[in-house]
XYZ file of C-alpha atoms in Angstrom:
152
model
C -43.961 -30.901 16.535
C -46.957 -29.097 18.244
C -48.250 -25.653 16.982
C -47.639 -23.931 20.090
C -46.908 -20.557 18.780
C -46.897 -18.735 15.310
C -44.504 -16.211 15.018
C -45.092 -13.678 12.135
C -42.235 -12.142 11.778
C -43.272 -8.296 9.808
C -40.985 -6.334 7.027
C -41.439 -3.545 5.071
C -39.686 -1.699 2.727
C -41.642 0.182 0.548
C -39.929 3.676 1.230
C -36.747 2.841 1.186
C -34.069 2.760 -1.017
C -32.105 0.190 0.736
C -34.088 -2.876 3.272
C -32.310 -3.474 6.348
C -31.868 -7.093 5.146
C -28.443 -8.126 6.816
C -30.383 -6.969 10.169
C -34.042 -9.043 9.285
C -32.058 -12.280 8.654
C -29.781 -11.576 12.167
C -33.439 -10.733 13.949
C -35.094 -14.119 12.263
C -31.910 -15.832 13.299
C -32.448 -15.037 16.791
C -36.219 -16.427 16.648
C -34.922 -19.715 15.468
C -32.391 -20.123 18.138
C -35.415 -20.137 20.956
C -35.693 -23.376 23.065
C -39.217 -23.928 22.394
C -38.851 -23.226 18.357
C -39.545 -27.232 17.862
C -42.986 -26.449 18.586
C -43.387 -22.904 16.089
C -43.484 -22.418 13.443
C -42.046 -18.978 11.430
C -43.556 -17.086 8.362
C -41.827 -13.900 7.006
C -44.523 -11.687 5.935
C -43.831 -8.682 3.979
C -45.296 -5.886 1.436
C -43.346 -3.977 -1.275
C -39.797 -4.805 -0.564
C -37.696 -5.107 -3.456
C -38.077 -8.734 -4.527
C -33.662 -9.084 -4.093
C -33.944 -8.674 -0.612
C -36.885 -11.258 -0.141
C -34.734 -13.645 -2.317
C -31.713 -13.026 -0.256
C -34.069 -14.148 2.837
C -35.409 -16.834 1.145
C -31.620 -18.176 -0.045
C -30.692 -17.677 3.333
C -33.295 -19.797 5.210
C -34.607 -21.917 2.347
C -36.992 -24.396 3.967
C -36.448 -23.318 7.912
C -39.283 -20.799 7.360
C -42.442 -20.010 5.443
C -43.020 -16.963 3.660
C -45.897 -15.022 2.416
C -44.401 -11.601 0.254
C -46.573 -9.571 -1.519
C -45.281 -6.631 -3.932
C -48.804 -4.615 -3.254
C -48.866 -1.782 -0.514
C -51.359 -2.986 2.089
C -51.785 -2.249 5.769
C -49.820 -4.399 7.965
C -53.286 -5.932 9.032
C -53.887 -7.363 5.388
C -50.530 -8.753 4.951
C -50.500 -10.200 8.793
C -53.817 -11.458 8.708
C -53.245 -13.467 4.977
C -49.927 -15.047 6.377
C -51.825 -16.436 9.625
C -54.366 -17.509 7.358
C -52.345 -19.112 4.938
C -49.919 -20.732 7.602
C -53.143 -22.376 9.294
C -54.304 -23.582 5.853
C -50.972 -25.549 5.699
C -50.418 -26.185 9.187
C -53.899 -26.231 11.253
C -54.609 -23.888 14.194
C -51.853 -22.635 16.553
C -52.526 -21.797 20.218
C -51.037 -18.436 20.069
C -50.078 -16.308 17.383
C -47.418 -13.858 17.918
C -46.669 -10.184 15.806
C -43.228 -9.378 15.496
C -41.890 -6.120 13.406
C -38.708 -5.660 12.056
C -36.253 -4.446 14.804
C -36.824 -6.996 17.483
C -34.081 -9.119 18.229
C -34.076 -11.788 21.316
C -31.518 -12.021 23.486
C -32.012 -14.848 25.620
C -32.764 -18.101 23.828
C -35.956 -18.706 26.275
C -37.930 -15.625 25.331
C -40.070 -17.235 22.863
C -40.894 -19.513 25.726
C -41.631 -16.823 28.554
C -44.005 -14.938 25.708
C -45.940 -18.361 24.567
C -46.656 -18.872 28.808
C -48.128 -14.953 29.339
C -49.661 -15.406 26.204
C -51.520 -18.085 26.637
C -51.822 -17.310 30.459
C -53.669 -14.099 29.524
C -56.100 -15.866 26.730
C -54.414 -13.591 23.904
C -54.906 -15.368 20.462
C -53.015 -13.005 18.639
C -50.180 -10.407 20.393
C -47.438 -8.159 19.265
C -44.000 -7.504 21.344
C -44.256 -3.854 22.489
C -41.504 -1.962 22.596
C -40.171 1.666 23.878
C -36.570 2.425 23.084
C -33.753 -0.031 22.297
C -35.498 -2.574 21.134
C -34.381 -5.767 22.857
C -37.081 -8.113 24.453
C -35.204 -8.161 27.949
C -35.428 -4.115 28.190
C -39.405 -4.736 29.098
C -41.759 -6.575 31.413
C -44.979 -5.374 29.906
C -44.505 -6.409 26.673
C -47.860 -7.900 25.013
C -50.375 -5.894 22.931
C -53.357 -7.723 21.492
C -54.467 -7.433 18.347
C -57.239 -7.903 15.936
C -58.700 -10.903 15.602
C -57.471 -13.466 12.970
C -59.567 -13.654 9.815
C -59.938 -17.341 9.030
């Protein structure tokens, strides 16, 4: 395996009563059904969701993931950041790295593949999938926002 592309994959729950669990695992689901997945890796990153719905992701993928949960309410940018770092820590450096929040589901099982050539095609270490209404990758050709850089 070659670390192509890390795919943070982004929940949150910390205002609400229920998480949208059954929906995150059907969304990671469709991330590890890409053609090029052999050469990703995953991490679930999220803040202050009730720890039963990060065990039922956990019991759900076991080992086919990583994951990096924190109870404390920090910006998206702490809890991102930390899970790249720690996945590089374990892993080594990745060509791309690649934001995803809850919500996006692929469609097509090469869309991992299409993203990982603009973004490496573009020179964007670190990119988020953009979206404006339904919120399917297919629905839109502009799609790549970058980001921060990493904190190593």
């Amino acid at each position: 395996m070659s670390n192509k592309i890390l795919v943070i994959y982004n929940t949150c729950a910390l205002y609400e009563k229920e998480a949208k669990v059954e929906a995150w695992i059907d969304q990671l689901k469709s991330i590890l059904t890409q053609d090029i997945i052999n050469d990703c890796k995953v991490v679930h990153s999220d803040c202050g969701t009730h720890p039963k719905y990060r065990t039922r992701i956990k019991e759900y993928f076991e080992n086919d993931i990583s994951y990096y949960h924190t109870p404390e309410a920090l910006p998206i940018q702490a809890t991102c950041n930390h899970a790249t770092k720690k996945m590089v820590e374990a892993y080594g450096e990745f060509e791309t790295y690649l934001y995803l929040g809850a919500g996006i589901t692929f469609a097509h099982n090469a869309q991992l593949e299409v993203a990982y050539k603009i973004l490496t095609a573009n020179s964007n270490k670190l990119s988020k999938l953009d979206f404006q209404g339904p919120q399917n990758f297919h629905q839109r050709k502009n799609f790549t926002r970058p980001l921060t850089s990493i904190i190593t």
